[in-house]
Coordinates of C-alpha atoms and ligand atoms in Angstrom, one line a residue:
M1 CA 0.0 0.0 0.0
P2 CA 1.5 3.4 -0.9
P3 CA 2.3 5.5 2.2
Q4 CA -0.4 8.1 1.5
D5 CA -3.1 5.4 1.9
L6 CA -1.9 4.4 5.4
A7 CA -4.0 5.4 8.4
N8 CA -2.8 8.2 10.4
D9 CA -1.5 6.1 13.3
Q10 CA 0.3 3.8 10.9
R11 CA 2.1 6.7 9.4
A12 CA 3.0 8.0 12.8
A13 CA 4.4 4.6 13.7
L14 CA 6.5 4.5 10.5
D15 CA 7.7 8.0 11.4
A16 CA 8.8 6.9 14.8
R17 CA 10.6 3.9 13.4
H18 CA 12.4 5.4 10.4
L19 CA 12.4 9.2 10.2
I20 CA 15.1 11.2 12.1
H21 CA 13.8 14.8 12.5
P22 CA 16.0 17.9 12.7
W23 CA 16.8 18.7 16.3
T24 CA 15.6 15.2 17.1
D25 CA 14.8 14.1 20.6
F26 CA 15.9 10.5 20.5
R27 CA 13.1 9.4 22.8
E28 CA 9.9 8.5 20.9
Q29 CA 7.7 11.6 20.3
P30 CA 4.2 12.0 19.1
V31 CA 4.2 13.6 15.6
L32 CA 1.8 15.9 13.9
I33 CA 1.6 15.2 10.2
L34 CA 0.8 18.2 8.0
E35 CA -1.1 17.4 4.8
E36 CA -1.8 20.6 3.0
G37 CA -1.7 24.4 3.1
N38 CA -3.6 27.2 1.6
G39 CA -2.9 30.9 2.0
V40 CA -1.9 31.4 5.7
H41 CA -3.5 28.1 6.8
V42 CA -2.2 24.6 7.1
R43 CA -4.3 21.4 7.7
D44 CA -3.0 18.4 9.6
S45 CA -3.8 14.7 8.8
N46 CA -6.8 14.8 11.1
G47 CA -8.3 17.6 9.0
H48 CA -7.7 20.2 11.6
R49 CA -7.0 23.7 10.1
M50 CA -4.7 26.2 11.7
I51 CA -3.2 29.6 11.0
D52 CA 0.4 29.0 10.4
G53 CA 1.9 31.6 12.7
I54 CA 5.4 30.2 11.9
G55 CA 5.3 30.5 8.1
G56 CA 6.6 27.0 7.8
M57 CA 10.0 28.0 9.3
W58 CA 10.1 31.8 8.6
C59 CA 9.9 30.8 4.9
V60 CA 6.5 30.4 3.3
N61 CA 6.4 34.2 2.6
I62 CA 3.9 34.2 -0.3
G63 CA 1.7 31.6 1.4
Y64 CA 0.7 28.1 0.7
G65 CA -0.9 26.5 -2.3
R66 CA 0.2 28.8 -5.1
K67 CA -0.6 27.0 -8.4
E68 CA 1.7 29.4 -10.3
M69 CA 4.6 28.2 -8.2
A70 CA 3.8 24.6 -8.8
Q71 CA 3.4 25.2 -12.5
A72 CA 6.7 27.1 -12.8
I73 CA 8.5 24.3 -10.9
A74 CA 6.9 21.6 -13.1
A75 CA 7.6 23.5 -16.3
Q76 CA 11.3 23.8 -15.5
A77 CA 11.6 20.2 -14.3
E78 CA 10.2 19.1 -17.6
K79 CA 12.4 21.5 -19.7
L80 CA 15.7 21.0 -18.0
C81 CA 15.6 19.4 -14.6
Y82 CA 19.3 19.7 -13.9
Y83 CA 22.7 20.2 -15.3
S84 CA 26.0 20.8 -13.5
P85 CA 26.6 24.5 -13.0
F86 CA 30.4 24.0 -12.6
G87 CA 33.0 25.8 -14.6
F88 CA 31.7 27.2 -17.9
L89 CA 28.3 25.6 -17.7
S90 CA 25.2 27.7 -16.9
N91 CA 21.4 27.7 -17.2
T92 CA 18.9 30.3 -18.0
P93 CA 16.8 30.4 -14.7
S94 CA 19.9 31.0 -12.6
I95 CA 21.2 33.7 -14.9
E96 CA 17.8 35.5 -14.8
L97 CA 17.5 35.1 -11.0
A98 CA 21.0 36.3 -10.3
A99 CA 20.3 39.5 -12.4
K100 CA 17.0 40.0 -10.7
L101 CA 18.5 39.7 -7.2
A102 CA 21.3 42.1 -8.3
S103 CA 18.6 44.6 -9.2
Y104 CA 17.3 44.6 -5.6
A105 CA 20.7 44.4 -3.9
P106 CA 22.0 47.2 -1.8
G107 CA 25.1 49.1 -3.0
D108 CA 27.3 47.0 -5.3
L109 CA 26.2 43.6 -4.1
T110 CA 25.6 42.5 -7.6
R111 CA 27.4 39.1 -7.7
V112 CA 25.4 36.1 -6.7
F113 CA 26.5 32.6 -5.7
F114 CA 23.5 30.1 -5.4
T115 CA 23.6 27.5 -2.7
T116 CA 21.2 24.8 -1.4
G117 CA 20.0 26.8 1.6
G118 CA 21.0 29.1 4.4
S119 CA 23.7 27.0 6.0
T120 CA 25.5 26.5 2.8
A121 CA 25.1 30.2 2.0
V122 CA 26.8 31.1 5.3
D123 CA 29.5 28.5 4.7
T124 CA 30.1 29.9 1.2
A125 CA 30.3 33.5 2.6
M126 CA 32.9 32.4 5.2
R127 CA 34.9 30.5 2.7
L128 CA 34.8 33.4 0.2
A129 CA 36.1 35.8 2.9
S130 CA 38.9 33.3 3.6
F131 CA 39.7 33.0 -0.1
Y132 CA 39.6 36.8 -0.5
F133 CA 42.1 37.5 2.2
N134 CA 44.4 34.6 1.1
V135 CA 44.6 35.7 -2.5
T136 CA 44.9 39.4 -1.7
G137 CA 47.9 38.6 0.5
R138 CA 46.5 38.8 4.0
P139 CA 46.5 35.2 5.1
G140 CA 46.5 36.2 8.7
K141 CA 42.9 37.4 8.5
R142 CA 41.2 34.2 9.4
H143 CA 39.3 34.9 12.6
I144 CA 35.6 35.4 12.6
I145 CA 33.4 37.3 15.0
T146 CA 29.9 36.3 15.6
R147 CA 27.4 36.7 18.5
D148 CA 25.8 34.8 21.3
L149 CA 22.2 33.8 20.5
A150 CA 22.9 33.9 16.8
Y151 CA 21.8 31.1 14.5
H152 CA 23.6 30.7 11.2
G153 CA 23.0 27.1 10.3
S154 CA 23.6 23.5 10.8
T155 CA 26.7 22.6 8.8
H156 CA 30.0 22.2 10.8
L157 CA 31.1 25.8 10.0
S158 CA 27.8 27.6 10.2
A159 CA 26.8 25.7 13.4
S160 CA 30.1 26.8 14.9
L161 CA 29.1 30.4 14.2
S162 CA 25.8 30.0 16.0
G163 CA 25.6 31.0 19.6
K164 CA 22.5 29.6 21.1
P165 CA 23.6 27.8 24.3
S166 CA 21.0 25.0 23.8
D167 CA 22.6 24.1 20.4
R168 CA 26.1 23.9 21.8
G169 CA 28.0 21.4 23.9
L170 CA 27.4 17.9 22.5
I171 CA 28.7 18.2 19.0
D172 CA 32.2 19.3 18.2
L173 CA 32.6 22.7 16.6
V174 CA 35.3 24.7 14.8
E175 CA 37.6 25.9 17.5
G176 CA 40.2 28.7 17.8
T177 CA 39.1 31.0 15.0
I178 CA 35.5 31.8 15.9
H179 CA 34.7 34.3 18.6
H180 CA 31.4 35.3 20.1
I181 CA 30.5 38.7 21.5
S182 CA 27.2 39.4 23.3
A183 CA 23.9 39.9 21.6
P184 CA 22.4 43.4 21.7
N185 CA 19.3 42.4 23.6
P186 CA 17.5 45.5 24.9
Y187 CA 15.3 43.3 27.1
R188 CA 18.4 42.2 29.0
R189 CA 19.8 45.7 29.4
P190 CA 21.2 45.7 32.9
E191 CA 19.5 48.0 35.4
G192 CA 21.2 51.4 35.8
V193 CA 22.6 51.3 32.2
S194 CA 21.0 53.8 29.9
A195 CA 19.8 52.9 26.4
E196 CA 22.6 55.1 25.0
A197 CA 25.3 53.5 27.2
F198 CA 24.0 50.0 26.3
L199 CA 24.4 50.7 22.6
D200 CA 27.8 52.2 23.1
Q201 CA 28.9 49.1 25.1
K202 CA 27.7 46.7 22.4
V203 CA 29.5 48.6 19.7
Q204 CA 32.6 48.9 21.8
E205 CA 32.5 45.2 22.5
L206 CA 33.0 44.5 18.8
E207 CA 35.8 46.9 18.5
D208 CA 37.5 45.5 21.6
K209 CA 37.3 42.0 20.2
I210 CA 38.9 43.1 16.9
L211 CA 41.6 44.9 18.8
E212 CA 42.2 42.0 21.1
L213 CA 42.6 39.6 18.2
G214 CA 44.5 42.2 16.1
S215 CA 42.7 43.6 13.1
E216 CA 45.3 42.0 10.9
N217 CA 43.9 38.7 12.1
V218 CA 40.2 39.3 11.7
A219 CA 38.4 38.4 8.5
C220 CA 34.8 39.1 9.1
F221 CA 31.8 39.9 11.4
I222 CA 28.6 38.0 10.7
A223 CA 25.3 39.3 12.0
E224 CA 21.6 38.7 11.4
P225 CA 19.9 42.2 11.2
I226 CA 17.5 40.7 13.8
L227 CA 18.6 37.7 15.8
A228 CA 15.8 35.5 14.7
S229 CA 15.9 32.0 16.3
G230 CA 17.7 33.5 19.2
G231 CA 14.4 35.2 20.2
V232 CA 13.7 37.9 17.6
I233 CA 16.2 40.3 19.2
V234 CA 15.9 43.7 17.6
P235 CA 19.2 45.6 18.2
P236 CA 18.9 49.2 19.3
A237 CA 18.7 51.8 16.5
G238 CA 22.2 52.7 15.4
Y239 CA 23.7 49.3 16.2
H240 CA 23.9 48.2 12.6
S241 CA 25.5 51.3 11.1
R242 CA 27.9 51.7 14.0
T243 CA 29.1 48.1 13.9
L244 CA 29.5 48.4 10.2
E245 CA 31.6 51.5 10.8
V246 CA 33.8 49.6 13.2
C247 CA 34.3 46.9 10.6
R248 CA 35.2 49.4 7.9
R249 CA 37.7 51.1 10.2
H250 CA 39.5 47.8 10.8
D251 CA 39.2 46.3 7.3
V252 CA 36.9 43.6 8.6
L253 CA 34.2 42.3 6.2
Y254 CA 30.6 42.7 7.3
I255 CA 28.4 39.8 6.4
S256 CA 24.7 40.3 6.9
D257 CA 22.7 37.1 7.4
E258 CA 19.3 37.8 5.9
V259 CA 18.2 34.2 5.7
V260 CA 15.1 35.2 7.8
T261 CA 14.9 39.0 7.3
G262 CA 15.1 38.9 3.5
F263 CA 12.3 38.6 0.9
G264 CA 9.8 40.8 2.5
R265 CA 9.7 39.7 6.2
N266 CA 11.0 43.2 7.2
G267 CA 9.1 45.0 4.4
A268 CA 12.0 44.9 1.8
I269 CA 13.6 42.3 -0.5
F270 CA 16.9 42.9 1.4
A271 CA 16.4 44.6 4.7
S272 CA 20.0 45.6 5.3
E273 CA 20.0 48.9 3.5
P274 CA 16.3 50.2 3.4
V275 CA 15.5 49.1 7.0
Y276 CA 18.8 49.0 8.8
G277 CA 20.8 51.6 6.8
I278 CA 23.8 49.4 5.9
V279 CA 25.5 48.2 2.8
P280 CA 27.4 45.1 3.9
D281 CA 30.1 43.2 2.0
M282 CA 28.0 40.1 1.6
I283 CA 24.4 39.1 2.3
T284 CA 23.4 35.5 2.8
C285 CA 19.8 34.6 2.1
A286 CA 17.5 31.5 1.5
K287 CA 14.0 30.7 2.9
G288 CA 11.8 33.4 1.4
L289 CA 13.9 33.4 -1.8
T290 CA 11.6 30.6 -3.0
S291 CA 9.0 31.0 -0.2
G292 CA 10.1 27.5 0.8
Y293 CA 8.5 25.8 -2.2
V294 CA 11.9 24.2 -3.0
P295 CA 15.3 24.6 -1.3
L296 CA 17.6 27.4 -2.5
G297 CA 20.0 29.9 -0.9
A298 CA 22.3 32.6 -2.2
V299 CA 25.2 34.8 -1.2
M300 CA 25.2 38.3 -2.6
V301 CA 28.7 39.5 -3.0
S302 CA 30.1 43.0 -3.4
D303 CA 31.3 43.8 -6.9
R304 CA 34.3 45.6 -5.4
L305 CA 35.3 42.4 -3.5
Y306 CA 34.7 40.3 -6.6
R307 CA 37.0 42.6 -8.7
Q308 CA 39.7 42.6 -6.1
I309 CA 39.7 38.9 -6.1
A310 CA 39.6 38.7 -9.9
E311 CA 42.6 41.0 -10.2
T312 CA 44.7 38.8 -7.9
T313 CA 43.7 35.2 -8.3
E314 CA 45.8 34.5 -11.4
G315 CA 43.6 31.5 -12.2
R316 CA 43.5 30.1 -8.7
I317 CA 40.1 28.6 -8.2
F318 CA 37.6 29.3 -5.5
A319 CA 37.0 25.6 -4.7
N320 CA 33.5 25.9 -3.2
G321 CA 30.3 24.7 -4.8
F322 CA 27.5 22.2 -4.6
T323 CA 26.0 19.8 -7.0
Y324 CA 22.8 21.8 -6.6
S325 CA 24.3 25.3 -6.9
S326 CA 22.3 27.3 -9.4
H327 CA 19.7 24.5 -9.6
P328 CA 17.4 25.4 -12.5
V329 CA 14.2 24.2 -10.9
A330 CA 14.9 26.1 -7.7
C331 CA 15.9 29.2 -9.6
A332 CA 12.7 29.0 -11.7
A333 CA 10.8 28.9 -8.4
G334 CA 12.8 31.9 -7.1
L335 CA 11.9 33.9 -10.2
K336 CA 8.2 33.1 -9.9
N337 CA 8.3 33.9 -6.2
L338 CA 9.7 37.4 -6.9
E339 CA 7.3 37.9 -9.7
I340 CA 4.4 37.2 -7.3
M341 CA 5.9 39.4 -4.6
E342 CA 6.2 42.3 -7.1
R343 CA 2.8 41.9 -8.7
E344 CA 1.0 41.7 -5.3
G345 CA 3.1 44.4 -3.7
I346 CA 3.9 42.1 -0.8
C347 CA 6.7 44.2 0.6
A348 CA 4.4 47.2 0.8
H349 CA 1.7 45.0 2.4
V350 CA 4.2 44.0 5.1
R351 CA 5.1 47.6 5.7
E352 CA 1.4 48.2 6.3
V353 CA 0.4 45.2 8.3
G354 CA 3.7 44.7 10.1
P355 CA 3.2 47.6 12.5
Y356 CA -0.4 46.5 13.0
F357 CA 0.9 43.0 14.0
Q358 CA 3.4 44.4 16.5
A359 CA 0.8 46.8 18.0
A360 CA -1.8 44.0 18.2
L361 CA 0.6 41.8 20.2
K362 CA 1.8 44.5 22.6
P363 CA -1.3 44.3 24.9
L364 CA -0.2 40.7 25.8
M365 CA 2.3 42.6 28.1
D366 CA -0.7 42.8 30.5
S367 CA -0.3 39.1 31.3
P368 CA 1.6 38.4 34.6
I369 CA 3.7 35.7 32.8
V370 CA 4.7 37.8 29.7
G371 CA 8.0 39.6 30.2
D372 CA 8.5 41.0 26.7
V373 CA 6.7 41.3 23.4
R374 CA 9.1 42.4 20.7
G375 CA 9.7 42.2 17.0
S376 CA 9.7 44.0 13.7
H377 CA 7.2 43.8 10.8
L378 CA 6.1 40.2 10.5
M379 CA 8.5 38.6 12.9
A380 CA 7.7 38.6 16.6
C381 CA 8.5 37.0 19.9
V382 CA 6.6 36.7 23.2
E383 CA 9.0 36.0 26.0
Y384 CA 7.4 34.4 29.1
V385 CA 8.8 34.9 32.6
S386 CA 8.2 33.5 36.1
D387 CA 8.8 36.9 37.7
K388 CA 7.9 39.9 35.6
N389 CA 9.8 42.5 37.6
A390 CA 13.0 40.5 37.8
R391 CA 12.6 39.3 34.2
T392 CA 13.2 35.7 35.4
V393 CA 13.3 32.9 32.9
P394 CA 10.8 30.3 34.0
P395 CA 12.1 27.0 35.3
Q396 CA 12.5 24.3 32.6
A397 CA 9.9 22.2 34.4
W398 CA 7.2 24.8 33.5
Q399 CA 7.6 23.8 29.8
I400 CA 6.1 27.2 29.2
A401 CA 6.3 27.4 25.5
Q402 CA 5.2 23.8 25.0
R403 CA 2.2 24.5 27.2
I404 CA 1.3 27.6 25.1
I405 CA 1.4 25.7 21.8
R406 CA -0.6 22.9 23.3
E407 CA -3.3 25.5 23.9
T408 CA -3.0 27.4 20.6
M409 CA -3.1 24.4 18.3
P410 CA -6.6 23.1 19.2
R411 CA -7.8 26.7 18.9
G412 CA -6.4 26.9 15.3
L413 CA -2.9 28.5 15.6
M414 CA 0.6 27.2 15.2
V415 CA 3.3 29.1 16.9
R416 CA 6.9 28.1 17.4
P417 CA 7.9 27.2 21.0
M418 CA 11.5 28.0 21.8
G419 CA 12.5 27.6 25.5
S420 CA 10.6 30.3 27.3
M421 CA 9.6 32.1 24.1
V422 CA 7.0 31.8 21.5
I423 CA 8.1 32.9 18.1
M424 CA 5.9 34.0 15.1
S425 CA 6.6 34.7 11.5
P426 CA 3.4 34.2 9.6
P427 CA 3.1 34.2 5.8
L428 CA 3.5 37.8 4.5
I429 CA 0.1 37.8 2.9
I430 CA -1.6 37.7 6.3
T431 CA -4.5 40.1 6.6
R432 CA -5.5 42.3 9.6
A433 CA -8.5 40.0 10.3
E434 CA -6.2 37.0 10.4
I435 CA -3.8 38.9 12.7
D436 CA -6.7 39.7 15.0
E437 CA -7.6 36.0 15.1
L438 CA -3.9 34.9 15.7
V439 CA -3.5 37.4 18.6
A440 CA -6.9 36.4 20.1
I441 CA -5.9 32.8 20.2
L442 CA -2.5 33.5 21.6
R443 CA -4.1 35.7 24.3
E444 CA -6.5 33.0 25.3
A445 CA -3.8 30.4 25.4
T446 CA -1.7 32.6 27.6
E447 CA -4.7 33.1 30.0
V448 CA -5.4 29.4 30.1
V449 CA -1.7 28.6 30.9
T450 CA -1.6 31.3 33.5
E451 CA -4.5 29.7 35.2
Q452 CA -2.9 26.2 35.0
L453 CA 0.2 27.5 36.6
R454 CA -1.8 29.1 39.4
Q455 CA -3.7 25.9 40.0
E456 CA -0.4 23.9 40.1
G457 CA 0.9 26.4 42.7
L458 CA 3.7 27.5 40.4
L459 CA 2.6 31.1 40.2
Ligands
LIG1 N1 20.8 31.8 9.0 C1 19.7 32.1 9.7 C2 19.6 33.5 10.2 C3 18.7 31.2 9.9 O1 17.6 31.5 10.6 C4 18.9 29.9 9.3 C5 17.8 28.8 9.4 N2 16.8 29.0 10.3 C6 20.1 29.6 8.6 C7 21.0 30.6 8.5 C8 20.3 28.2 8.0 O2 19.5 28.0 7.0 P1 19.1 26.6 6.4 O3 18.3 25.9 7.5 O4 18.4 26.8 5.2 O5 20.4 25.9 6.2

């Protein structure tokens, strides 16, 4: 019997027996099988429909069930499903998508390297920085600065750049050349430190780290404009431009990881320049590039950097690439995705509903267990606490975010539980009415969980 004809519990049993999930808990877990999606909604294998407050995984930006996307993917698969992109070989969708991305890119970031996703985009950016300094005669510049609470991927190198404590400790990482500075988290600003002093400290910390390592030894600084998986941490205004300035002063490359913030989530195709006022040396992106319909990532590279490399390589090859770099089907999906975003004015829609979303969530601050509600445009986080005044992270045993999602799901909302936080990044086509529904469900779930905690004597 083909798997789709199996009963729900039989499929769950096969899942438990054979399928290893990302971030797997090796104990047997119940699974929820998602069957279909339409617009901002997904439906599970029991037929239960929910607003997808997660947007898949910050990625289904144009929403589910777009026939045009399916058709573009099918047409390219039929025409030329694949050919190696190595060396002199190329294909039309990747050429067209590279040119299209270049037209949106800030500054001179007009050179594009396609990858298989965000992690391989981050790896490629790091390896290109390394190649750049080696061929331009500065081989000492091999150290990388990143931040606590960052998430940059799940390959050996990109995972080593990540800084979430929960992801570290049990798998070996790159050692010696990767350095973490603290995340600019305004919610954790120490008492007695003004907002201005806090910003100054965070910027100074980067400069101090460069000076400690010696600028002749530092290749690059990598930063998400908003630390996404780390808890939607929005740095204070001025942080981006001032850290870029520090990098420029010390000849350190600035790599902006826009895997989440790109493709409309912050109201622009690339948020770095229009939203955060910076033109970095490279931008990594993925997710919304195809709205998750098929895997694809990219690195946008400064033309200045590219030319400097070209002038010095003397034929030495940048030995980095993937079988599925420039994948024609994925690039065809990327082109169609951008066509839809343009035609429907999705970035403008986000600039309009984004502030509405943030404002609608803010009143959750009234709850005794909500410490912070933060975000920008269509990415948001509700951080739960056990003591509001002391901003105390609830004990693990509370399973706070898990409790919240257990209450939102039956009411028709998926959100992403993350430690003591609930994270949201709905499809960008979400309407005000759907935002109202999302917030109402989250509020109700928060109230129910508050009552549970009271009854259990935990609050
Ligand atoms: N960078 C950031 C900022 C991310 O959020 C992610 C994935 N969530 C990645 C890189 C890695 O992307 P991928 O999972 O496509 O490899």
